[in-house]
Amino acid sequence: MTTEAVHAELVALYDGTTPVRSRWSYRADSPFTVTASFQTDRDRWVEWVFSRELLVDGLEDSAGIGDVRFRSLEERGLRMLVVEIESPEGYALLELDHEAVAGFMGETDELVPIGSEEEHFDVDALIEELTRV
């Protein structure tokens, strides 16, 4: 099993004005998911795990109908990726530089080509983890 990973630190804008630090990660041994953590306070981060496919789709068109939604937006000559996240604790609309997120996704594609995730997924390790008592 591999532990290769891709990481990126990106700045998002909350409600179009307030900068929010975010950390994005992708691991080859968890090939179907992307993790994004958003800093809410000095020492507090909120972590979201979502489908890699959802993010790929969101870079091109509106994607998502649940707690995480993505869509591209071009405004004043800037292309952004809008991320909407919601939970019982709250709602946030964040804007990220589209090119930066696309660059991160390009790095994930180099690590695990899109469409070949199944080849990198260790189902036996997952079963072992789930059945460990």
PDB file of N, CA and C in Angstrom, residues 3 5 7 13 15-16 24 28 37 43 48 51 65 67 75 89 96 98 100 106 109 111 116 119-120 123 125-126:
ATOM      1  N   THR A   3       1.692   5.415   0.483  1.00  0.00           N
ATOM      2  CA  THR A   3       1.279   6.550   1.313  1.00  0.00           C
ATOM      3  C   THR A   3       1.577   7.856   0.580  1.00  0.00           C
ATOM      4  N   ALA A   5       1.071  11.218  -1.308  1.00  0.00           N
ATOM      5  CA  ALA A   5       0.005  12.198  -1.121  1.00  0.00           C
ATOM      6  C   ALA A   5       0.351  13.506  -1.823  1.00  0.00           C
ATOM      7  N   HIS A   7      -0.532  17.704  -1.386  1.00  0.00           N
ATOM      8  CA  HIS A   7      -1.065  18.708  -0.465  1.00  0.00           C
ATOM      9  C   HIS A   7      -0.983  20.094  -1.096  1.00  0.00           C
ATOM     10  N   LEU A  13     -11.938  32.985  -0.056  1.00  0.00           N
ATOM     11  CA  LEU A  13     -12.609  34.193   0.421  1.00  0.00           C
ATOM     12  C   LEU A  13     -13.983  33.806   0.921  1.00  0.00           C
ATOM     13  N   ASP A  15     -17.633  34.898   1.903  1.00  0.00           N
ATOM     14  CA  ASP A  15     -18.550  35.977   1.500  1.00  0.00           C
ATOM     15  C   ASP A  15     -17.857  37.016   0.623  1.00  0.00           C
ATOM     16  N   GLY A  16     -16.870  36.579  -0.136  1.00  0.00           N
ATOM     17  CA  GLY A  16     -16.210  37.442  -1.113  1.00  0.00           C
ATOM     18  C   GLY A  16     -15.217  38.431  -0.548  1.00  0.00           C
ATOM     19  N   TRP A  24      -5.638  21.466   1.511  1.00  0.00           N
ATOM     20  CA  TRP A  24      -6.244  20.432   0.684  1.00  0.00           C
ATOM     21  C   TRP A  24      -5.275  19.254   0.618  1.00  0.00           C
ATOM     22  N   ALA A  28      -3.066   8.696  -2.220  1.00  0.00           N
ATOM     23  CA  ALA A  28      -3.211   7.598  -3.177  1.00  0.00           C
ATOM     24  C   ALA A  28      -3.861   6.373  -2.543  1.00  0.00           C
ATOM     25  N   SER A  37      -9.515  21.261   4.654  1.00  0.00           N
ATOM     26  CA  SER A  37      -9.667  21.797   6.005  1.00  0.00           C
ATOM     27  C   SER A  37      -9.646  23.311   5.905  1.00  0.00           C
ATOM     28  N   ASP A  43      -6.648  28.445  16.137  1.00  0.00           N
ATOM     29  CA  ASP A  43      -6.233  27.058  16.303  1.00  0.00           C
ATOM     30  C   ASP A  43      -7.314  26.050  15.952  1.00  0.00           C
ATOM     31  N   TRP A  48     -13.496  18.780   5.863  1.00  0.00           N
ATOM     32  CA  TRP A  48     -14.534  18.218   4.998  1.00  0.00           C
ATOM     33  C   TRP A  48     -13.877  17.175   4.102  1.00  0.00           C
ATOM     34  N   SER A  51     -16.049  13.590  -2.348  1.00  0.00           N
ATOM     35  CA  SER A  51     -15.694  12.782  -3.505  1.00  0.00           C
ATOM     36  C   SER A  51     -14.758  13.556  -4.448  1.00  0.00           C
ATOM     37  N   ILE A  65     -25.421  18.115  -4.636  1.00  0.00           N
ATOM     38  CA  ILE A  65     -26.783  18.437  -4.217  1.00  0.00           C
ATOM     39  C   ILE A  65     -26.921  18.292  -2.707  1.00  0.00           C
ATOM     40  N   ASP A  67     -24.382  18.369   1.146  1.00  0.00           N
ATOM     41  CA  ASP A  67     -23.713  19.292   2.050  1.00  0.00           C
ATOM     42  C   ASP A  67     -22.547  20.035   1.407  1.00  0.00           C
ATOM     43  N   GLU A  75     -16.050  36.415 -12.726  1.00  0.00           N
ATOM     44  CA  GLU A  75     -16.523  37.732 -12.343  1.00  0.00           C
ATOM     45  C   GLU A  75     -15.352  38.709 -12.403  1.00  0.00           C
ATOM     46  N   GLU A  89     -24.222  22.817  12.016  1.00  0.00           N
ATOM     47  CA  GLU A  89     -23.544  23.898  12.723  1.00  0.00           C
ATOM     48  C   GLU A  89     -23.492  25.205  11.931  1.00  0.00           C
ATOM     49  N   LEU A  96     -12.509  30.224  -4.252  1.00  0.00           N
ATOM     50  CA  LEU A  96     -11.098  29.898  -4.406  1.00  0.00           C
ATOM     51  C   LEU A  96     -10.671  30.188  -5.830  1.00  0.00           C
ATOM     52  N   HIS A  98      -9.736  29.418  -9.203  1.00  0.00           N
ATOM     53  CA  HIS A  98     -10.027  28.218 -10.013  1.00  0.00           C
ATOM     54  C   HIS A  98      -8.741  27.555 -10.485  1.00  0.00           C
ATOM     55  N   ALA A 100      -5.777  27.599  -9.161  1.00  0.00           N
ATOM     56  CA  ALA A 100      -5.049  26.953  -8.062  1.00  0.00           C
ATOM     57  C   ALA A 100      -5.656  25.590  -7.734  1.00  0.00           C
ATOM     58  N   GLY A 106      -4.652  18.597 -10.865  1.00  0.00           N
ATOM     59  CA  GLY A 106      -3.690  18.068 -11.831  1.00  0.00           C
ATOM     60  C   GLY A 106      -2.620  17.228 -11.145  1.00  0.00           C
ATOM     61  N   ASP A 109      -4.042  13.922 -10.289  1.00  0.00           N
ATOM     62  CA  ASP A 109      -4.142  13.097 -11.503  1.00  0.00           C
ATOM     63  C   ASP A 109      -2.800  12.463 -11.844  1.00  0.00           C
ATOM     64  N   LEU A 111      -0.627  11.559  -9.598  1.00  0.00           N
ATOM     65  CA  LEU A 111      -0.449  10.517  -8.593  1.00  0.00           C
ATOM     66  C   LEU A 111      -1.344   9.308  -8.875  1.00  0.00           C
ATOM     67  N   SER A 116      -8.773   5.737 -12.686  1.00  0.00           N
ATOM     68  CA  SER A 116      -8.052   4.514 -12.293  1.00  0.00           C
ATOM     69  C   SER A 116      -8.036   4.336 -10.773  1.00  0.00           C
ATOM     70  N   GLU A 119      -7.919   0.826  -9.094  1.00  0.00           N
ATOM     71  CA  GLU A 119      -6.646   0.108  -9.108  1.00  0.00           C
ATOM     72  C   GLU A 119      -5.799   0.435  -7.879  1.00  0.00           C
ATOM     73  N   HIS A 120      -6.079   1.549  -7.227  1.00  0.00           N
ATOM     74  CA  HIS A 120      -5.285   2.001  -6.078  1.00  0.00           C
ATOM     75  C   HIS A 120      -6.000   1.794  -4.750  1.00  0.00           C
ATOM     76  N   VAL A 123      -9.276  -2.801  -0.935  1.00  0.00           N
ATOM     77  CA  VAL A 123     -10.523  -3.202  -0.297  1.00  0.00           C
ATOM     78  C   VAL A 123     -10.270  -4.134   0.884  1.00  0.00           C
ATOM     79  N   ALA A 125      -7.774  -4.014   3.012  1.00  0.00           N
ATOM     80  CA  ALA A 125      -7.392  -3.181   4.153  1.00  0.00           C
ATOM     81  C   ALA A 125      -8.615  -2.488   4.748  1.00  0.00           C
ATOM     82  N   LEU A 126      -9.539  -2.066   3.905  1.00  0.00           N
ATOM     83  CA  LEU A 126     -10.763  -1.447   4.405  1.00  0.00           C
ATOM     84  C   LEU A 126     -11.598  -2.436   5.199  1.00  0.00           C
TER      85      LEU A 126
END
